[in-house]
Amino acid sequence: MNSETTAPVTVLGLGLMGTALARAFLAAGHPTTVWNRTAAKASSLVAEGARLAPTIGDALAAGGTTIVCLTDYPAVRDLLDDAALEGATLVNLTSGDSAQARETAAWAEKRGARYLDGAIMAIPSSIGTAEAVILLSGPRPDFDLGALGTVSHLGEDPGLASLYDVAGLTMMWSVLNAWLQGTAMLKTAGVDAATYAPFAQQIAVGVAGWLPGYAEQIDKGSFPAEVSALETDARAMAHMVEESEALGVNAELPKLIKAMADRAIAAGHGGEQYPVLIREFERAG
């Protein structure tokens, strides 16, 4: 991987995230070329030392690695469809799904480009810091993207970065929704969100500690009830539903959790440990 800060880079797309990416490269000393459909958006970056490419062809001809950060994958294909991609290295950090990533990789490689797909697990203001996590998949990069944050290469499959992205969002929204459920319940007793938050955070950290052991059970396909059996957990889930309904709080989330457990128990898994519910998540609804 090239760690020289003199390595040139081009950034296509200057929305909030694209601008943050270009600014991080400039701050790290990379000669940075930028392009955006609305050229005026590049003015602040040009003032900081970026070169504005008047056309896509000019941007690609600048050499080095080309970072693409647009609204979606169709926009990427539309933008580059008539461009000369032979010999180009494209790192696509546009959000999308794994099928789109694999299709775009095949499309780019057929055009003679070296293609990596990626996902940005960060907000624009954190780009350029260690807190910004950048996921890459496809051929191992030969350009150092460390200027952007903490970079992880996940493997040769170009769809992996998008899959990790969606899996991470699933975790994020599930944790937040669980916290909001608990917050709504406690508000009925006059407990505000700020008071509950530290307790909820402690619970979340504790549960996160269970993941490696639970992952081992899932990978082995064996779920001995070392801590608690699913049928015991289901009784606590019933209390969660009943309490929500009694308080006049939305019970959709606890009902969903219990419904999945009930199906697993009906399938004969009541005596096994909680991660046996992977069977429910693996099947189509």
Short mmCIF file of C-alpha atoms in Angstrom, two decimals, residues 34-269:
data_model
loop_
_atom_site.label_atom_id
_atom_site.label_comp_id
_atom_site.label_asym_id
_atom_site.label_seq_id
_atom_site.Cartn_x
_atom_site.Cartn_y
_atom_site.Cartn_z
CA VAL A 34 -12.13 17.42 -7.58
CA TRP A 35 -15.16 17.33 -9.84
CA ASN A 36 -18.80 18.10 -9.18
CA ARG A 37 -21.78 18.56 -11.48
CA THR A 38 -22.27 21.98 -9.88
CA ALA A 39 -18.75 23.40 -10.07
CA ALA A 40 -19.45 26.18 -7.57
CA LYS A 41 -19.49 23.61 -4.77
CA ALA A 42 -15.75 23.17 -5.29
CA SER A 43 -14.86 26.80 -4.56
CA SER A 44 -13.88 26.31 -0.91
CA LEU A 45 -11.76 23.27 -1.77
CA VAL A 46 -10.04 25.11 -4.61
CA ALA A 47 -9.22 27.88 -2.14
CA GLU A 48 -7.59 25.21 0.04
CA GLY A 49 -5.45 23.93 -2.81
CA ALA A 50 -7.61 21.46 -4.75
CA ARG A 51 -7.62 21.47 -8.55
CA LEU A 52 -11.05 21.66 -10.16
CA ALA A 53 -11.45 19.36 -13.17
CA PRO A 54 -13.78 20.86 -15.79
CA THR A 55 -14.91 17.46 -17.09
CA ILE A 56 -15.06 13.84 -15.96
CA GLY A 57 -12.46 12.94 -18.56
CA ASP A 58 -10.11 15.58 -17.17
CA ALA A 59 -10.73 14.31 -13.62
CA LEU A 60 -9.88 10.74 -14.56
CA ALA A 61 -6.83 11.84 -16.51
CA ALA A 62 -5.40 13.50 -13.41
CA GLY A 63 -3.98 10.11 -12.46
CA GLY A 64 -3.83 8.33 -9.13
CA THR A 65 -6.88 6.88 -7.44
CA THR A 66 -10.39 8.15 -8.12
CA ILE A 67 -12.79 8.27 -5.18
CA VAL A 68 -16.47 8.26 -6.13
CA CYS A 69 -19.08 9.53 -3.65
CA LEU A 70 -22.45 10.13 -5.30
CA THR A 71 -26.12 9.73 -4.36
CA ASP A 72 -26.52 6.12 -5.52
CA TYR A 73 -25.11 3.43 -7.80
CA PRO A 74 -27.22 4.36 -10.86
CA ALA A 75 -25.72 7.86 -10.61
CA VAL A 76 -22.22 6.32 -10.63
CA ARG A 77 -22.95 4.28 -13.75
CA ASP A 78 -24.63 7.25 -15.45
CA LEU A 79 -21.68 9.54 -14.70
CA LEU A 80 -18.97 7.14 -15.85
CA ASP A 81 -20.78 5.32 -18.63
CA ASP A 82 -19.09 7.28 -21.42
CA ALA A 83 -15.77 7.82 -19.61
CA ALA A 84 -12.49 6.16 -20.52
CA LEU A 85 -11.89 3.84 -17.56
CA GLU A 86 -9.07 1.69 -18.96
CA GLY A 87 -6.30 1.60 -16.34
CA ALA A 88 -8.24 3.68 -13.79
CA THR A 89 -8.47 2.73 -10.12
CA LEU A 90 -11.96 3.46 -8.77
CA VAL A 91 -12.89 3.41 -5.10
CA ASN A 92 -16.66 3.73 -4.91
CA LEU A 93 -17.82 5.02 -1.52
CA THR A 94 -21.41 5.53 -2.65
CA SER A 95 -24.09 3.95 -0.45
CA GLY A 96 -25.97 0.97 -1.86
CA ASP A 97 -26.54 -2.75 -1.48
CA SER A 98 -24.25 -5.72 -2.08
CA ALA A 99 -25.87 -6.71 -5.38
CA GLN A 100 -25.32 -3.21 -6.76
CA ALA A 101 -21.72 -3.32 -5.57
CA ARG A 102 -21.02 -6.62 -7.33
CA GLU A 103 -22.77 -5.51 -10.51
CA THR A 104 -20.85 -2.24 -10.58
CA ALA A 105 -17.57 -4.05 -9.94
CA ALA A 106 -18.21 -6.34 -12.93
CA TRP A 107 -19.21 -3.35 -15.07
CA ALA A 108 -16.08 -1.38 -14.13
CA GLU A 109 -13.71 -4.32 -14.55
CA LYS A 110 -15.17 -5.04 -17.99
CA ARG A 111 -14.28 -1.46 -18.87
CA GLY A 112 -10.68 -2.04 -17.78
CA ALA A 113 -10.82 -0.37 -14.38
CA ARG A 114 -9.54 -1.68 -11.06
CA TYR A 115 -12.58 -1.40 -8.78
CA LEU A 116 -12.97 -1.36 -5.01
CA ASP A 117 -16.28 -0.88 -3.26
CA GLY A 118 -16.55 0.79 0.10
CA ALA A 119 -18.79 2.05 2.86
CA ILE A 120 -18.30 5.03 5.13
CA MET A 121 -19.36 4.31 8.70
CA ALA A 122 -19.06 7.92 9.82
CA ILE A 123 -20.53 11.39 9.60
CA PRO A 124 -18.78 14.06 7.50
CA SER A 125 -17.37 15.95 10.49
CA SER A 126 -15.44 12.87 11.67
CA ILE A 127 -13.72 12.19 8.33
CA GLY A 128 -9.97 12.48 8.77
CA THR A 129 -10.05 11.21 12.35
CA ALA A 130 -9.59 7.71 13.78
CA GLU A 131 -13.30 7.62 14.63
CA ALA A 132 -14.23 7.51 10.93
CA VAL A 133 -14.40 3.86 9.86
CA ILE A 134 -13.98 3.20 6.14
CA LEU A 135 -14.79 -0.32 4.93
CA LEU A 136 -13.35 -1.59 1.64
CA SER A 137 -13.91 -4.77 -0.36
CA GLY A 138 -12.58 -6.00 -3.67
CA PRO A 139 -8.90 -6.19 -4.64
CA ARG A 140 -6.58 -5.02 -1.89
CA PRO A 141 -5.98 -1.27 -2.33
CA ASP A 142 -2.58 -0.07 -3.48
CA PHE A 143 -3.31 3.49 -2.34
CA ASP A 144 -3.25 4.50 1.30
CA LEU A 145 -6.69 5.80 2.32
CA GLY A 146 -5.54 6.39 5.89
CA ALA A 147 -6.08 10.13 5.48
CA LEU A 148 -9.81 9.44 5.74
CA GLY A 149 -9.81 7.54 9.04
CA THR A 150 -9.57 3.91 10.15
CA VAL A 151 -9.61 1.77 7.01
CA SER A 152 -10.48 -1.94 7.01
CA HIS A 153 -10.18 -4.20 3.97
CA LEU A 154 -12.78 -6.96 4.36
CA GLY A 155 -11.93 -9.28 1.48
CA GLU A 156 -12.01 -9.78 -2.27
CA ASP A 157 -15.82 -9.95 -2.61
CA PRO A 158 -16.83 -6.39 -3.68
CA GLY A 159 -20.21 -6.80 -1.96
CA LEU A 160 -18.80 -7.24 1.55
CA ALA A 161 -18.45 -3.56 2.41
CA SER A 162 -22.11 -2.89 1.60
CA LEU A 163 -23.20 -5.96 3.58
CA TYR A 164 -21.19 -4.85 6.62
CA ASP A 165 -22.67 -1.37 6.23
CA VAL A 166 -26.25 -2.66 6.33
CA ALA A 167 -25.44 -5.07 9.18
CA GLY A 168 -23.99 -2.16 11.13
CA LEU A 169 -27.05 -0.02 10.50
CA THR A 170 -29.22 -2.91 11.70
CA MET A 171 -27.31 -2.90 14.98
CA MET A 172 -27.48 0.87 15.29
CA TRP A 173 -31.21 1.23 14.76
CA SER A 174 -32.04 -1.85 16.84
CA VAL A 175 -30.12 -0.49 19.81
CA LEU A 176 -31.63 2.98 19.41
CA ASN A 177 -35.17 1.60 19.06
CA ALA A 178 -34.74 -0.55 22.17
CA TRP A 179 -33.54 2.51 24.09
CA LEU A 180 -36.48 4.58 22.83
CA GLN A 181 -38.89 1.82 23.92
CA GLY A 182 -37.44 1.81 27.43
CA THR A 183 -37.38 5.60 27.53
CA ALA A 184 -41.06 5.80 26.58
CA MET A 185 -41.92 3.32 29.34
CA LEU A 186 -39.95 5.16 32.02
CA LYS A 187 -41.33 8.55 31.02
CA THR A 188 -44.73 7.36 32.28
CA ALA A 189 -43.17 7.28 35.75
CA GLY A 190 -41.57 10.71 35.39
CA VAL A 191 -38.07 9.45 34.57
CA ASP A 192 -36.50 11.57 31.87
CA ALA A 193 -34.34 10.28 29.02
CA ALA A 194 -31.13 11.77 30.45
CA THR A 195 -31.61 9.86 33.70
CA TYR A 196 -32.25 6.56 31.94
CA ALA A 197 -29.46 6.93 29.34
CA PRO A 198 -26.49 5.92 31.58
CA PHE A 199 -28.32 2.80 32.78
CA ALA A 200 -29.26 1.90 29.19
CA GLN A 201 -25.66 2.45 28.10
CA GLN A 202 -24.46 0.07 30.82
CA ILE A 203 -26.93 -2.58 29.62
CA ALA A 204 -25.85 -2.11 25.98
CA VAL A 205 -22.17 -2.51 26.87
CA GLY A 206 -22.94 -5.61 28.92
CA VAL A 207 -24.94 -7.21 26.12
CA ALA A 208 -22.17 -6.40 23.63
CA GLY A 209 -19.86 -8.49 25.80
CA TRP A 210 -22.00 -11.56 25.14
CA LEU A 211 -21.51 -11.39 21.37
CA PRO A 212 -18.26 -13.39 20.99
CA GLY A 213 -19.66 -16.33 23.00
CA TYR A 214 -22.98 -16.21 21.18
CA ALA A 215 -21.13 -16.02 17.85
CA GLU A 216 -19.27 -19.20 18.76
CA GLN A 217 -22.59 -20.99 19.35
CA ILE A 218 -23.98 -19.75 16.01
CA ASP A 219 -20.89 -20.82 14.09
CA LYS A 220 -20.99 -24.27 15.72
CA GLY A 221 -24.74 -24.59 15.25
CA SER A 222 -25.08 -25.65 18.89
CA PHE A 223 -26.99 -23.60 21.48
CA PRO A 224 -26.69 -25.10 24.97
CA ALA A 225 -28.57 -23.08 27.60
CA GLU A 226 -25.52 -22.04 29.61
CA VAL A 227 -27.16 -18.88 30.96
CA SER A 228 -30.87 -19.03 30.22
CA ALA A 229 -33.22 -21.09 28.05
CA LEU A 230 -35.26 -19.33 25.38
CA GLU A 231 -38.52 -20.42 27.01
CA THR A 232 -37.43 -18.59 30.18
CA ASP A 233 -36.56 -15.50 28.15
CA ALA A 234 -40.00 -15.64 26.50
CA ARG A 235 -41.68 -15.26 29.88
CA ALA A 236 -39.73 -12.03 30.45
CA MET A 237 -40.71 -10.89 26.96
CA ALA A 238 -44.36 -11.37 27.91
CA HIS A 239 -43.83 -9.04 30.89
CA MET A 240 -42.34 -6.46 28.50
CA VAL A 241 -45.43 -6.63 26.27
CA GLU A 242 -47.85 -6.51 29.19
CA GLU A 243 -46.06 -3.58 30.84
CA SER A 244 -45.99 -1.58 27.61
CA GLU A 245 -49.70 -2.12 27.03
CA ALA A 246 -50.58 -1.30 30.64
CA LEU A 247 -48.63 1.96 30.43
CA GLY A 248 -50.23 2.96 27.15
CA VAL A 249 -46.89 2.73 25.35
CA ASN A 250 -46.50 1.32 21.82
CA ALA A 251 -45.99 -2.45 22.14
CA GLU A 252 -45.11 -3.28 18.52
CA LEU A 253 -41.39 -3.83 19.19
CA PRO A 254 -41.76 -6.12 22.23
CA LYS A 255 -44.54 -8.05 20.45
CA LEU A 256 -42.23 -8.62 17.48
CA ILE A 257 -39.44 -9.84 19.75
CA LYS A 258 -41.79 -12.24 21.54
CA ALA A 259 -43.39 -13.47 18.30
CA MET A 260 -40.00 -14.56 16.97
CA ALA A 261 -39.19 -16.34 20.22
CA ASP A 262 -42.60 -18.04 20.23
CA ARG A 263 -42.00 -19.40 16.72
CA ALA A 264 -38.61 -20.77 17.72
CA ILE A 265 -40.12 -22.42 20.80
CA ALA A 266 -42.90 -23.94 18.71
CA ALA A 267 -40.19 -25.35 16.44
CA GLY A 268 -38.67 -27.15 19.42
CA HIS A 269 -35.92 -24.74 20.47
#
